[in-house]
PDB file of C-alpha atoms in Angstrom:
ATOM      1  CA  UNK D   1      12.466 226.896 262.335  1.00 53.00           C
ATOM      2  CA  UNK D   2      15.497 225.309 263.603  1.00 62.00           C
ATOM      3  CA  UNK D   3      16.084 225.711 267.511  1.00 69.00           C
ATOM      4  CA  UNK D   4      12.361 226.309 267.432  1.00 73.00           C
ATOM      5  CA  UNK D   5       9.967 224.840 269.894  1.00 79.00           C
ATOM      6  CA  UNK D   6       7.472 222.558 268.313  1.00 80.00           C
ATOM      7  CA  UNK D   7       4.675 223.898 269.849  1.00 84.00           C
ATOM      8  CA  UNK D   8       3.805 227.278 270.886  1.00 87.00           C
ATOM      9  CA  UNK D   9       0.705 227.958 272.991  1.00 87.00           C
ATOM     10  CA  UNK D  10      -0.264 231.646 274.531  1.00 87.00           C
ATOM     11  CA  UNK D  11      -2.414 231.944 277.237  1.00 86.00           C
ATOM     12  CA  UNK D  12      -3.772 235.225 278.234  1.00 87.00           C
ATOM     13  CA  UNK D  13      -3.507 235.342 282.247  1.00 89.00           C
ATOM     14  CA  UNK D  14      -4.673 237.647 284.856  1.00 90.00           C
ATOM     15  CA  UNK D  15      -1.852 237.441 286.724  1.00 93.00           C
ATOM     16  CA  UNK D  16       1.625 236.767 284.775  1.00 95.00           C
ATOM     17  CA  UNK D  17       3.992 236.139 288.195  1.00 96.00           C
ATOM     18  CA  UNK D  18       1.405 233.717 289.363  1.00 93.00           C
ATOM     19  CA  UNK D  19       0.752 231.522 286.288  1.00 92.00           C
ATOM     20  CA  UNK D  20       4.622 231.399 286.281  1.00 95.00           C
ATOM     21  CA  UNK D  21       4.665 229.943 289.374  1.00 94.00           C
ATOM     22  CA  UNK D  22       2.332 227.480 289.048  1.00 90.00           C
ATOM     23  CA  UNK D  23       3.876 226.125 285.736  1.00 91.00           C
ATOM     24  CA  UNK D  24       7.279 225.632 286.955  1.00 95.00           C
ATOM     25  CA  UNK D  25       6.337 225.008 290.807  1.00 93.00           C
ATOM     26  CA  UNK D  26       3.969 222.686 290.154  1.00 90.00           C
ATOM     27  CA  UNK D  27       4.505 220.910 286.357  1.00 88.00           C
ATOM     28  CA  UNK D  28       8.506 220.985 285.690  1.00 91.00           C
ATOM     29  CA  UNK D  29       7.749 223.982 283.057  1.00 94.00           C
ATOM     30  CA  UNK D  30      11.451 226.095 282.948  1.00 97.00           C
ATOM     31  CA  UNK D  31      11.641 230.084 282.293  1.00 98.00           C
ATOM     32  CA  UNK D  32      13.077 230.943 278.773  1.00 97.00           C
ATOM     33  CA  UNK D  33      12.073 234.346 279.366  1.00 96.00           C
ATOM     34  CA  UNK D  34      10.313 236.575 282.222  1.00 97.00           C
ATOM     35  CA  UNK D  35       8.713 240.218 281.337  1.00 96.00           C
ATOM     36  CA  UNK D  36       6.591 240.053 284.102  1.00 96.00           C
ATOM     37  CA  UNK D  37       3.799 240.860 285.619  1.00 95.00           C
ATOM     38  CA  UNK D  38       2.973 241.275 281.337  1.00 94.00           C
ATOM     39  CA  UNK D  39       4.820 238.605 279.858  1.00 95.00           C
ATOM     40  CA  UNK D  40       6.659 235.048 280.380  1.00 96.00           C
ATOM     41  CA  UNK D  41       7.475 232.117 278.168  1.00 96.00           C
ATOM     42  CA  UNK D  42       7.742 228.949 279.537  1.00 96.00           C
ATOM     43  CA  UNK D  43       9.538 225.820 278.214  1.00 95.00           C
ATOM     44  CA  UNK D  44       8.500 221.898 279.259  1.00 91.00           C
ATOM     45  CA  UNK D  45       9.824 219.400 276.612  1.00 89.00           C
ATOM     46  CA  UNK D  46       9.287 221.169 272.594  1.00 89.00           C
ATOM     47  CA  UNK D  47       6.256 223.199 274.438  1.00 89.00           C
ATOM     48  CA  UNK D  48       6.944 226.607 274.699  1.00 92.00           C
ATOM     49  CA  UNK D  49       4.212 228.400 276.840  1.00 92.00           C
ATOM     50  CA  UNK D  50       3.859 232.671 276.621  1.00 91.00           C
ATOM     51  CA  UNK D  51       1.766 233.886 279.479  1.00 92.00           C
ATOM     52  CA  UNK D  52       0.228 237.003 278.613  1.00 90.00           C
ATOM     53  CA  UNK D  53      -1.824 239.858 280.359  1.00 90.00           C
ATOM     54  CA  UNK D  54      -3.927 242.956 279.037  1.00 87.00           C
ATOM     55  CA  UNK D  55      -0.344 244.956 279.148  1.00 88.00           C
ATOM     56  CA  UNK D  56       1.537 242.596 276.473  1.00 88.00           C
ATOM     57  CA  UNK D  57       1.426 242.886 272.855  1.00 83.00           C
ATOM     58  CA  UNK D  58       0.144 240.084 272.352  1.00 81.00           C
ATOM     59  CA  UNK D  59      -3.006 240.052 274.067  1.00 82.00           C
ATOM     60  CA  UNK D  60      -3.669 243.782 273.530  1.00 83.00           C
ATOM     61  CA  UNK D  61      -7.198 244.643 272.102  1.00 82.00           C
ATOM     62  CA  UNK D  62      -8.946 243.852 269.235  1.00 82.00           C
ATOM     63  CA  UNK D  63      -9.365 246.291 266.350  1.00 81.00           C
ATOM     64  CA  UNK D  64     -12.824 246.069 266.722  1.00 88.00           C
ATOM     65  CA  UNK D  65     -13.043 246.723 270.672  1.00 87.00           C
ATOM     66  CA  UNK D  66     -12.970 242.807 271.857  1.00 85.00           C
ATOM     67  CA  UNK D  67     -10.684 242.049 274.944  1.00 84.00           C
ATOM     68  CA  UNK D  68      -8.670 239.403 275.130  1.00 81.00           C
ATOM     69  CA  UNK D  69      -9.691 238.068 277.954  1.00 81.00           C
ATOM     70  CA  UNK D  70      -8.235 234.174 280.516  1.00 79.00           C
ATOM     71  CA  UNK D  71     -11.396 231.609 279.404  1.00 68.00           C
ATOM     72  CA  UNK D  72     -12.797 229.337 276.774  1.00 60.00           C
ATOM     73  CA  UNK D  73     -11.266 225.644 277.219  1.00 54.00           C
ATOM     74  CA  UNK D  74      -8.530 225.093 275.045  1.00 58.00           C
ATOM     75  CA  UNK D  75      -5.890 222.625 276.425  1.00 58.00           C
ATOM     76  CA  UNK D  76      -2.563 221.028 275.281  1.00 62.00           C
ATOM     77  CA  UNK D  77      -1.353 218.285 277.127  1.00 59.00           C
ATOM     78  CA  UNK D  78       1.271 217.215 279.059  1.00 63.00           C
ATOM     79  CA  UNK D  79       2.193 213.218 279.702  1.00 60.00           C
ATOM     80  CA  UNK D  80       2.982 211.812 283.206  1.00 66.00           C
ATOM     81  CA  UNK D  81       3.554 208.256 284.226  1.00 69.00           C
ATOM     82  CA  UNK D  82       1.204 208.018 286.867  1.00 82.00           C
ATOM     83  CA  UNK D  83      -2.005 209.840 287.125  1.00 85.00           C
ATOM     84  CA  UNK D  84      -2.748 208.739 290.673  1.00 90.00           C
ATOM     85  CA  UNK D  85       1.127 209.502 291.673  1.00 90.00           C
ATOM     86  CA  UNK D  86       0.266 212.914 290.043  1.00 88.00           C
ATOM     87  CA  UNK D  87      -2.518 213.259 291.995  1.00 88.00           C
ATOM     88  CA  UNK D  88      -1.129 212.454 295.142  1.00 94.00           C
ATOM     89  CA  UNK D  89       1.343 215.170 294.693  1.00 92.00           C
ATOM     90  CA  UNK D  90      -0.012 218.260 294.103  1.00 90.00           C
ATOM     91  CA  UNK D  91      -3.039 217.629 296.722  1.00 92.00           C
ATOM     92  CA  UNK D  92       0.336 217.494 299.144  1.00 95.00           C
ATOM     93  CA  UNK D  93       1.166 220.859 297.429  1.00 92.00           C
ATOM     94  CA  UNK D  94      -1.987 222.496 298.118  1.00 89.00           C
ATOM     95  CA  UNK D  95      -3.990 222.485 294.784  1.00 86.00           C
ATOM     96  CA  UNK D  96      -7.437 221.336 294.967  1.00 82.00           C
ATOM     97  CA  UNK D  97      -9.328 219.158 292.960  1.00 80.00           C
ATOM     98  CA  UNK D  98     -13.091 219.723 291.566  1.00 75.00           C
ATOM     99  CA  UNK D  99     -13.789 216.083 291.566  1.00 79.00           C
ATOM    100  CA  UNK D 100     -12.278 212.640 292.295  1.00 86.00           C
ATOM    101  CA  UNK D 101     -10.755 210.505 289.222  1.00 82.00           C
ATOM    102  CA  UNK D 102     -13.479 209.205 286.920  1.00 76.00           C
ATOM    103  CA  UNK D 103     -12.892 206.352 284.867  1.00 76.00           C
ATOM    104  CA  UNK D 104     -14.373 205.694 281.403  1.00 72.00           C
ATOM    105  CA  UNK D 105     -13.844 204.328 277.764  1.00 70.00           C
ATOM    106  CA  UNK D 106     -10.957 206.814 277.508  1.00 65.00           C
ATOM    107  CA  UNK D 107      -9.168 206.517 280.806  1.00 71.00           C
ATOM    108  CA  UNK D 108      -9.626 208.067 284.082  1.00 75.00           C
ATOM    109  CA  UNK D 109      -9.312 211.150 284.418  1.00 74.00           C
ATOM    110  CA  UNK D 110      -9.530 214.469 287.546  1.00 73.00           C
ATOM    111  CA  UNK D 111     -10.046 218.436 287.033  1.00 71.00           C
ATOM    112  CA  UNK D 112      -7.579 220.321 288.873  1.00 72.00           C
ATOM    113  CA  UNK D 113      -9.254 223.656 289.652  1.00 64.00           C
ATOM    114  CA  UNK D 114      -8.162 227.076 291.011  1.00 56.00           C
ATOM    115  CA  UNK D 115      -9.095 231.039 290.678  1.00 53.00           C
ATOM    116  CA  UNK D 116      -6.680 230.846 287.592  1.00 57.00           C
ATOM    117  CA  UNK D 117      -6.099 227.849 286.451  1.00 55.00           C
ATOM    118  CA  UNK D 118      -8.778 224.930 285.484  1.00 52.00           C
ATOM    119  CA  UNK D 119      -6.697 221.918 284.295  1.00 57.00           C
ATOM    120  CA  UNK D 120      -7.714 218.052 283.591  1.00 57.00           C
ATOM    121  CA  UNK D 121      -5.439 214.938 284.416  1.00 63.00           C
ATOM    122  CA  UNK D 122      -6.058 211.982 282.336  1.00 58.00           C
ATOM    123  CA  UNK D 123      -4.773 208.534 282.224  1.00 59.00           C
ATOM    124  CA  UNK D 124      -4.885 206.352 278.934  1.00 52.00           C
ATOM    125  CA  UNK D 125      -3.459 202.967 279.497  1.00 44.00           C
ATOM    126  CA  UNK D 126       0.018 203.482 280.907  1.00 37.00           C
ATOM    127  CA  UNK D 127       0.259 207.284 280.028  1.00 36.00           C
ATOM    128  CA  UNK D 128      -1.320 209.790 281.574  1.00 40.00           C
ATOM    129  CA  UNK D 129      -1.817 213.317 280.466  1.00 41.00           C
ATOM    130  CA  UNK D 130      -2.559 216.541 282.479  1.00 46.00           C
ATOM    131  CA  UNK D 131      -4.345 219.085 280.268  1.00 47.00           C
ATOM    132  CA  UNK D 132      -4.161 222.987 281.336  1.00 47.00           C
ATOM    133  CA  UNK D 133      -7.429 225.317 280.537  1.00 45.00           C
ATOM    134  CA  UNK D 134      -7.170 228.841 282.028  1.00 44.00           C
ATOM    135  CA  UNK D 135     -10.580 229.946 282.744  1.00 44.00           C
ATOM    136  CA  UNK D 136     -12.143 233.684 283.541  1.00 43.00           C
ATOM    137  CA  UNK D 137     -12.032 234.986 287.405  1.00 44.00           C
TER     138      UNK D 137
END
């Protein structure tokens, strides 16, 4: 569709306000549009990120009884120039790391880890990618 993002990923979250924050505090995401604490979208680039909890439509439940529930590990990716640089920077903003960078036939790479958010920095080459996963509380 035209004026479309190219990509739309939906992440159920927890906690809407706080996933907003960290998106746009922390990763240059911008607010196309804020429901919260049940819904935001998010824009970084043709990525357009909804942030939903168990009060939005679109992570209400299942027909069947199943909750929609923050887990699992699916990613998208977002390219930096410099995966140490990257690094640098948000330890100076507070977020913690579960490990250090680990290099190996596809780059080096570093999980970025909180109560919300589990996400994985990777270098290829020149490029480097960080790579969001919400997991469960």
């Amino acid at each position: 569709m035209e004026g479309s993002p190219a990509v739309v990923v939906r992440y159920i979250v927890n906690d809407v306000p706080a996933a907003l924050q960290f998106y746009t505090q922390h990763f240059g995401f911008t607010v196309h549009q804020d429901t919260s604490p049940a819904f935001a979208a998010l824009d970084r680039g043709p990525l357009r990120l909804l942030l939903s909890n168990k009060t939005s439509a679109g992570a209400k439940e299942m027909p069947d009884g199943r909750k929609q529930e923050p887990g699992g590990w699916s990613r998208f990716q977002i390219h930096v120039r410099d995966l140490e640089a990257e690094v640098k920077r948000l330890k100076a903003a507070g977020l913690k790391f579960r490990n250090d960078i680990v290099v190996g036939k596809g780059g080096a790479q570093i999980l970025l880890g909180s109560e919300e958010h589990t996400s994985e920095l990777q270098s290829r080459e020149t490029i480097s990618y960080a790579v969001f996963c919400l997991k469960k509380k």
